[in-house]
Structure formats: C-alpha cells, structure tokens
Coordinates of C-alpha atoms (C1' of nucleotides) and ligand atoms in Angstrom, one line a residue:
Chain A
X1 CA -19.7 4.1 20.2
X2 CA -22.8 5.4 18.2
X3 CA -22.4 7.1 15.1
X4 CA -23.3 10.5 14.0
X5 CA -24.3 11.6 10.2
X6 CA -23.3 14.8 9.0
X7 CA -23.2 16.9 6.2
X8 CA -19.9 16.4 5.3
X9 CA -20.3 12.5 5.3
X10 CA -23.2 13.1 3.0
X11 CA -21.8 15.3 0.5
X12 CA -18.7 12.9 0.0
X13 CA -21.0 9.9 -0.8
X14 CA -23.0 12.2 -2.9
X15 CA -19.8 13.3 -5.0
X16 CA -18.7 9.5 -5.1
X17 CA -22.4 8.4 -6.0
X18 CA -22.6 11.2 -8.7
X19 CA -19.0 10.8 -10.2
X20 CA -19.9 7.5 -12.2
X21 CA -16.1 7.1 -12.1
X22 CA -13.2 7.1 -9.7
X23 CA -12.1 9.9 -7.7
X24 CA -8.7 10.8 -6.6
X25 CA -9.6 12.2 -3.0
X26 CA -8.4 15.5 -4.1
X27 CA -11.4 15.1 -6.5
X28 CA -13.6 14.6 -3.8
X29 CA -12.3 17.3 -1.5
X30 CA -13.2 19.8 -4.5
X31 CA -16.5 18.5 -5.4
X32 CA -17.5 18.3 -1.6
X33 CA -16.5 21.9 -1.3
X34 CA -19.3 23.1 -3.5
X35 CA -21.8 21.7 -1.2
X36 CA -20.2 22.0 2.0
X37 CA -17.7 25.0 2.3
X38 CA -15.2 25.0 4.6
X39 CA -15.1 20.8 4.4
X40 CA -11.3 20.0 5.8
X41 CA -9.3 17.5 3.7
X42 CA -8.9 15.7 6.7
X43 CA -12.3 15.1 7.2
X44 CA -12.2 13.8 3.2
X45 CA -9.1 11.4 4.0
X46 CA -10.8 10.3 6.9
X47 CA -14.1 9.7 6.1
X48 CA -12.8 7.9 2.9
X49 CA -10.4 5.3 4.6
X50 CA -13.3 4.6 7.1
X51 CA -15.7 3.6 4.2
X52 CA -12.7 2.1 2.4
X53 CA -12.3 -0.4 6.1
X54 CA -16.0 -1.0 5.9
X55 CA -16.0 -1.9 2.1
X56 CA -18.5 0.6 1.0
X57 CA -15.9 2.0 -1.5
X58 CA -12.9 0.0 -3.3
X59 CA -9.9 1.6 -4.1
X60 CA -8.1 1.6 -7.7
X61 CA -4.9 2.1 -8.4
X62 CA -3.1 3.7 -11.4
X63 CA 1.1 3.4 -11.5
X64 CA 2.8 6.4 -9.9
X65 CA -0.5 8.1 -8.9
X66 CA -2.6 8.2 -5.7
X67 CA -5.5 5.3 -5.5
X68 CA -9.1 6.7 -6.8
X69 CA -12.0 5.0 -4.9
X70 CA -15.3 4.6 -6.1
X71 CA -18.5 3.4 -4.2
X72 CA -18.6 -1.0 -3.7
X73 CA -22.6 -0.8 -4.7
X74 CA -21.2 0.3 -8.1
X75 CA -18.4 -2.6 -7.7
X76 CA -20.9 -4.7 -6.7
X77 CA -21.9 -4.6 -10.2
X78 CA -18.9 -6.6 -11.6
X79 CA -16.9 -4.4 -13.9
X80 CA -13.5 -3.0 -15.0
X81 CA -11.3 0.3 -15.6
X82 CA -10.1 2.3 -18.7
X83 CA -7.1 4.4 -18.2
X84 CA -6.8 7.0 -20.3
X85 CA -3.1 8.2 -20.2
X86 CA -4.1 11.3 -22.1
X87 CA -6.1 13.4 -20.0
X88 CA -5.5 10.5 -16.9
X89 CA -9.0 10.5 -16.1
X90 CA -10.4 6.3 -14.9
X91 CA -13.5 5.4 -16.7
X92 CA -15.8 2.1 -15.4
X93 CA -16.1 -0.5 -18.5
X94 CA -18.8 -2.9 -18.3
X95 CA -18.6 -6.9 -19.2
X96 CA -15.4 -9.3 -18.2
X97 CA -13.5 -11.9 -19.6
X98 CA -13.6 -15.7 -18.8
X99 CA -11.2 -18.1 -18.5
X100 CA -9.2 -16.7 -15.5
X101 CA -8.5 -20.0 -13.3
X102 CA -6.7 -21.2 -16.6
X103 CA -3.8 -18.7 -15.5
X104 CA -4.0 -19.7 -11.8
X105 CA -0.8 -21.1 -10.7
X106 CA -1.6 -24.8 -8.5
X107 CA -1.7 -24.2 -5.1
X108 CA -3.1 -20.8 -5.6
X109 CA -6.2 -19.4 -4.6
X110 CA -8.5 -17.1 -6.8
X111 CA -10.3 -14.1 -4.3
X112 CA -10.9 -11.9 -7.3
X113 CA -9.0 -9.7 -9.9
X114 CA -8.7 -6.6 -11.4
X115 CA -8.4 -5.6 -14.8
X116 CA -7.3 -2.2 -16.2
X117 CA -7.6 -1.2 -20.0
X118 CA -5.3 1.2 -21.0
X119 CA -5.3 3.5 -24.2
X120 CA -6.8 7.3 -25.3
X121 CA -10.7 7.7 -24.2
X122 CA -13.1 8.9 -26.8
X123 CA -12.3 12.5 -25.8
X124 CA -8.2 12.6 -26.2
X125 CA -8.4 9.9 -29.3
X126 CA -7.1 11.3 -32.2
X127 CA -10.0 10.2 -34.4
Chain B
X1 CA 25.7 13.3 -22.7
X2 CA 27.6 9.9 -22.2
X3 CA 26.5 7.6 -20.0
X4 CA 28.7 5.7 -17.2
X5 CA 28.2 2.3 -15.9
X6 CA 28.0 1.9 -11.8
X7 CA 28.8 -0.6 -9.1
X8 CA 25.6 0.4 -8.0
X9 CA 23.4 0.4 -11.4
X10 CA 24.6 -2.8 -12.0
X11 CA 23.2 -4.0 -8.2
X12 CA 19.9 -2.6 -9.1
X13 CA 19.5 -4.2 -12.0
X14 CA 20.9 -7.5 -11.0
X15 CA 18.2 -7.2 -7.6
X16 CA 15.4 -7.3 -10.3
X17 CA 16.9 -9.4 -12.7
X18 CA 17.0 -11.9 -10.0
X19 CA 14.0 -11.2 -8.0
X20 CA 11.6 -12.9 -10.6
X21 CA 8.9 -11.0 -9.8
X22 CA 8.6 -6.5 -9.2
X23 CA 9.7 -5.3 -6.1
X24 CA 9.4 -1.6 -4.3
X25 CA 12.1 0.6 -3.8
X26 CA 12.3 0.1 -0.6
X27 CA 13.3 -3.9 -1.3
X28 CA 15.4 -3.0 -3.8
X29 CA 17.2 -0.7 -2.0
X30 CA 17.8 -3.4 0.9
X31 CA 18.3 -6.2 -1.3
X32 CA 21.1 -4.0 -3.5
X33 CA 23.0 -2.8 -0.4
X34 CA 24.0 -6.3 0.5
X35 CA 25.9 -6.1 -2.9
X36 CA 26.9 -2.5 -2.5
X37 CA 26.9 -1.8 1.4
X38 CA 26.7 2.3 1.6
X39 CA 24.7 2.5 -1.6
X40 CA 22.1 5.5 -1.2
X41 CA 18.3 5.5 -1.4
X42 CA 18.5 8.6 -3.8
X43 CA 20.2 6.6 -6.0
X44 CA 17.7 3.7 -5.7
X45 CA 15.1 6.1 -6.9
X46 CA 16.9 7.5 -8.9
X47 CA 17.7 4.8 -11.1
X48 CA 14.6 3.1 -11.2
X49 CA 13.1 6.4 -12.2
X50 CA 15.5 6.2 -15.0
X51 CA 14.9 2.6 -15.8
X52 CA 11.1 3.3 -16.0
X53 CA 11.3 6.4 -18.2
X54 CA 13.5 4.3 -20.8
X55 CA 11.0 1.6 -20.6
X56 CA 13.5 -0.9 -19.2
X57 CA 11.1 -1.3 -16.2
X58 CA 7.1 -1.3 -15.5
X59 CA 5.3 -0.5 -12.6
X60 CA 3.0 -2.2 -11.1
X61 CA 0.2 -0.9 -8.8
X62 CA -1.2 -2.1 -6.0
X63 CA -3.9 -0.3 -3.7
X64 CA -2.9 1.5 -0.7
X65 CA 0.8 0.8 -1.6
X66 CA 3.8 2.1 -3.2
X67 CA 4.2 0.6 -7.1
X68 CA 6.6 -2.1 -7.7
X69 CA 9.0 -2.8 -10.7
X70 CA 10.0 -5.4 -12.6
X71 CA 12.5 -5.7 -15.6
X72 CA 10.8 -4.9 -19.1
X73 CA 12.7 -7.7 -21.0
X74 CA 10.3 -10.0 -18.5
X75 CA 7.8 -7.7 -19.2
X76 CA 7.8 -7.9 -22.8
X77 CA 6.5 -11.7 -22.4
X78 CA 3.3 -10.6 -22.2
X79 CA 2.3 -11.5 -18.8
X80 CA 0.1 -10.6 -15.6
X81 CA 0.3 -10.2 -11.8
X82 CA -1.2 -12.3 -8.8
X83 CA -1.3 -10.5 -5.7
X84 CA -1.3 -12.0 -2.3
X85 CA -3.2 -10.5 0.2
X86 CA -2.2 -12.5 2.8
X87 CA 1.6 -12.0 2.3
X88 CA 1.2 -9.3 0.3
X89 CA 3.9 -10.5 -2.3
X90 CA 2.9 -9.6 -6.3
X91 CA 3.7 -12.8 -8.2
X92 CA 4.1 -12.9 -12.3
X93 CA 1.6 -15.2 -14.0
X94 CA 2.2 -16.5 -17.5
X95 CA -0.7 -16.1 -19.8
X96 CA -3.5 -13.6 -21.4
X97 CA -7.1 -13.1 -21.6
X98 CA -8.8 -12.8 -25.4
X99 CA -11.7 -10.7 -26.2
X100 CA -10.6 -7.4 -24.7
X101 CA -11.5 -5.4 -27.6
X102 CA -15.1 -6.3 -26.7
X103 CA -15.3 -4.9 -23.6
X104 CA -13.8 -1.4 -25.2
X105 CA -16.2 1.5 -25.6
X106 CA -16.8 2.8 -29.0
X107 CA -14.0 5.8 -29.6
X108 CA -11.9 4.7 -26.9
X109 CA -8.2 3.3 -28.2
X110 CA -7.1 0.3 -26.3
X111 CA -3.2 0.4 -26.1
X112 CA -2.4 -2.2 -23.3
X113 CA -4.0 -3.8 -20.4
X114 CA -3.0 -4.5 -17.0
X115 CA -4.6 -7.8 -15.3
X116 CA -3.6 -8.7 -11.1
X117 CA -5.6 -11.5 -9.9
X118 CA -6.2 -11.9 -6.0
X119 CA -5.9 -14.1 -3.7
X120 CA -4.0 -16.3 -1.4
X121 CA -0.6 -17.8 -3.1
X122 CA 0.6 -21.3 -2.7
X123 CA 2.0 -20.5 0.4
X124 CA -0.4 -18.6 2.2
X125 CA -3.5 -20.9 1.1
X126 CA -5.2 -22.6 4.0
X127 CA -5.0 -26.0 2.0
Chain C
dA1 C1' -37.4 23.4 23.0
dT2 C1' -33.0 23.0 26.2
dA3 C1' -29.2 21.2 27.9
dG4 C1' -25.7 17.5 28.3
dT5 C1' -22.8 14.0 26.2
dT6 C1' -19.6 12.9 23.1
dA7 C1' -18.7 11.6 18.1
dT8 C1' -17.0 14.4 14.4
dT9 C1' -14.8 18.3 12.6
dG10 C1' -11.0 21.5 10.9
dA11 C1' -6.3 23.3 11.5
dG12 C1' -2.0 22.2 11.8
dA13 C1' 1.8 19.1 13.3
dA14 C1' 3.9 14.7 12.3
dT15 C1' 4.9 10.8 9.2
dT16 C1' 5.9 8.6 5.1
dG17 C1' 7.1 8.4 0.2
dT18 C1' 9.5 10.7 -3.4
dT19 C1' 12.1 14.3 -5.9
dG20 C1' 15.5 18.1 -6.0
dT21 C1' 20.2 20.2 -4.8
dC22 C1' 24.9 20.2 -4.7
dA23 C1' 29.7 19.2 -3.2
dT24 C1' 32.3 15.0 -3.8
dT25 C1' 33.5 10.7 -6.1
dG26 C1' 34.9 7.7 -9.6
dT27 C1' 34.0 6.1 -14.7
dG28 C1' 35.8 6.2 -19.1
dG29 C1' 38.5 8.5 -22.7
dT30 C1' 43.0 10.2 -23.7
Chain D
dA1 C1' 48.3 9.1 -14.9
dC2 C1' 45.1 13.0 -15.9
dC3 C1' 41.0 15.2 -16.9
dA4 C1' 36.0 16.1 -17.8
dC5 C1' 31.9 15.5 -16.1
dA6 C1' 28.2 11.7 -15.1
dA7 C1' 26.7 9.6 -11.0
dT8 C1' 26.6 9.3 -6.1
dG9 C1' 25.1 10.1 -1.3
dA10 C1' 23.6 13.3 2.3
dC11 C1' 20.2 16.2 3.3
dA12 C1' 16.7 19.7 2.1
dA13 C1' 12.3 20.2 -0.1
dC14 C1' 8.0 18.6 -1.6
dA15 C1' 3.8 15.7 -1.7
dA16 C1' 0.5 12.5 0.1
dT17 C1' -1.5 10.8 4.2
dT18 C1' -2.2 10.2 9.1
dC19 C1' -2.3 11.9 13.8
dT20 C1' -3.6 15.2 17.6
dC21 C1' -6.6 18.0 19.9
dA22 C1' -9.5 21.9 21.1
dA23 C1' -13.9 23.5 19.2
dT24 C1' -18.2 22.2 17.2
dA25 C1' -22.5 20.0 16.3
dA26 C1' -25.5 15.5 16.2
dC27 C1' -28.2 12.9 19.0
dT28 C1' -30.5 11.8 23.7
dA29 C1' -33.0 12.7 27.5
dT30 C1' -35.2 15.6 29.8
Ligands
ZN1 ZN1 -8.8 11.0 -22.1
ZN2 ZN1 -13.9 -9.2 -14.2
ZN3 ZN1 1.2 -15.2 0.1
ZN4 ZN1 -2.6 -9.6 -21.2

DNA sequence: ATAGTTATTGAGAATTGTTGTCATTGTGGT
DNA sequence: ACCACAATGACAACAATTCTCAATAACTAT
C-alpha cells in the first residue's frame, strides 16, 4: 500500500504548477509529453482523478466542455475564473465579492462557491 | 424552413417549465416520457440542443457532471445557482453580487457571470 | 550493486455521454 | 383528404473517461 513517485507523476504536477491557469487534461497530456515521451493518457486521467480524490487539484467546469483542474495550493489562495468565450482559454482572477450569505436560502448551508466571469480576455478583445 | 410544433417539444419544454430549477437530459428525458411514453433520447438532445443555440435555455455546469438546463425566460431574472453536494440537486437562487467590474483585469471585457454557491440544501443540512 | 516485490505504466477494450444518419411519421398548409 | 417536408426514433458513429492486464520500473532488503 506504499506509493511510488515517478516521472510521469512529476511532470503532470509540473505542467499544472507551471500553467498558472486551468488545464483541460488533454492540455496536460500535451504538455507532459515534452518532458516525458511516450506518457499514456491513461496515466494523465489517472493520475489526475487520484489528486482530484485527494484534493490537491480542484476541478472547474465550463458549459458543454470537459472540467479543467488546476492545483488546490493555487485554490488555496481564494480566487475566481474568467472565461473567455473567444479563444476559450480559463484565466484565475484575484479578489471576491462579499455579501454571499444574503442570497442563502434559510435552511441552507454555505460550504463554498464558485464564481465564473465571462467575456473576451485582453488577447481576443476588440480594443 | 418552417418550423412544426411536437407532442414531444411541447413535453420538453413543459418538463423545464415546471421543474423550477435546470435539469440534465437524462431527467428530462425520463420526466417527458411520462407525458409522451415512446419519446426518444435523440430527440431529447436534440431539442435541447436547439433550445440552447436559440438562447431559450442555459446551461449550467457542474464538475465532474453532465450540464443542466433551465428555461431562459427564468433565466433572464438575473439569478444564480446553489448546488448540493449532498443530493446533488442544483437549486436557483434569487439575487446578485455588485462590484464585479473590480475584480476584472485591465483589457478583459466582462459579458456575464456565472455564480453556484455550495453546500448542503435545506434538506440535506444536518440541522 | 543485485535481486525481489509490487505499485505504476501504457495499450487497448469497455463504458458513458453526445451527435450524426436516415427511413418513417405526422404537422401544417392547401 | 392530400401533399411536402420538418421532426422523430432507432441505431451507428464519435468523444470523453474508466477499466483491464501484462510489462515495467520504483523502492526494499539483502
Ligand atoms: Zn481570449
Ligand atoms: Zn470567492
Ligand atoms: Zn440536498
Ligand atoms: Zn449575478
């Protein structure tokens, strides 16, 4: 019942610490690539849900596309999404609004949220 | 070009009309063959794939699981989502957050926002 | 360093969710 | 009632993810 690191484990934490936003798993299969050739996909999926069960990565979701998942230290660090519907790229925001138990239903109980901008990033903006 | 009006169109739409808050296909699907036993899960997709293109429905994502949908009309009061992670039922919440332009990087165009609180709903809460 | 144990990998099969195809059905116009 | 053709339902095709398992390689103990 030990545990064994390898390279592949490595370079898929690398690619999700170096990202700085987050990754489609298709993402990470191709940046993991570069540094281990050869990696399987299954390893990727794997390797990804198993962080994602130990909460060392959180998932995001984006309407009619697979999750992206980014690492939970970066999480840990409260902060939100941009979607840009352009180029469909997930960008981390910084800061948080207040005033969220005001739209708490009684009997309700508040765990967390999740907020998602949504718009043109500065690259696809027409400005 | 035309466009014909269905038993099973009207079932769809009368499933989220009622439902009060978005559904999957798959619930759709069940709840509309009760009205229209025989009724196809092609055409479930179908139709909601429709629906969302003309903007009549929105999706809403949730991690690790297939999008819901919920009538636009409802939509269009500007509202938000509470998901249950204990039932693992999305509920709509009335109310908005201010101040989102300040968490908006500079060149970035803000178009919309999506907000899903989480938690435990009334009836899933230990109290 | 060497060899043994077994957790982890990669390839592909299997599953699940969704879209495409097409002969048949049934709506809406006449 | 008849016709034209939009919409349906069954199933094939595709996409995303998980499962299976023989081969590999990470750690342990010599
Ligand atoms: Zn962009
Ligand atoms: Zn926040
Ligand atoms: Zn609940
Ligand atoms: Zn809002």
């Amino acid at each position: 019942m030990e545990s064994r690191r390898t390279r592949q484990q490595d370079a898929i934490e690398a690619v999700l610490a170096d990202a700085g936003r987050p990754m489609s798993v298709q993402e990470v299969f191709s940046a993991a690539a570069a540094t281990v050739p050869g990696i399987g996909l299954s390893t990727v999926y794997r390797t990804i849900r198993k962080l994602a069960e130990q909460g060392e990565i959180a998932a995001v979701a984006v309407p009619g596309q697979p999750d992206r998942y980014e690492l939970a230290h970066v999480a840990a660090t409260h902060h939100h999404h941009f979607h840009c519907t352009a180029c469909d790229r997930v960008f981390d925001i910084r800061g948080c609004v207040g005033g969220l138990d005001r739209l708490l239903p009684s009997g309700f109980e508040l765990h967390g949220h999740e907020l998602t901008l949504v718009g043109a990033c500065d690259h696809c903006s027409g400005t």
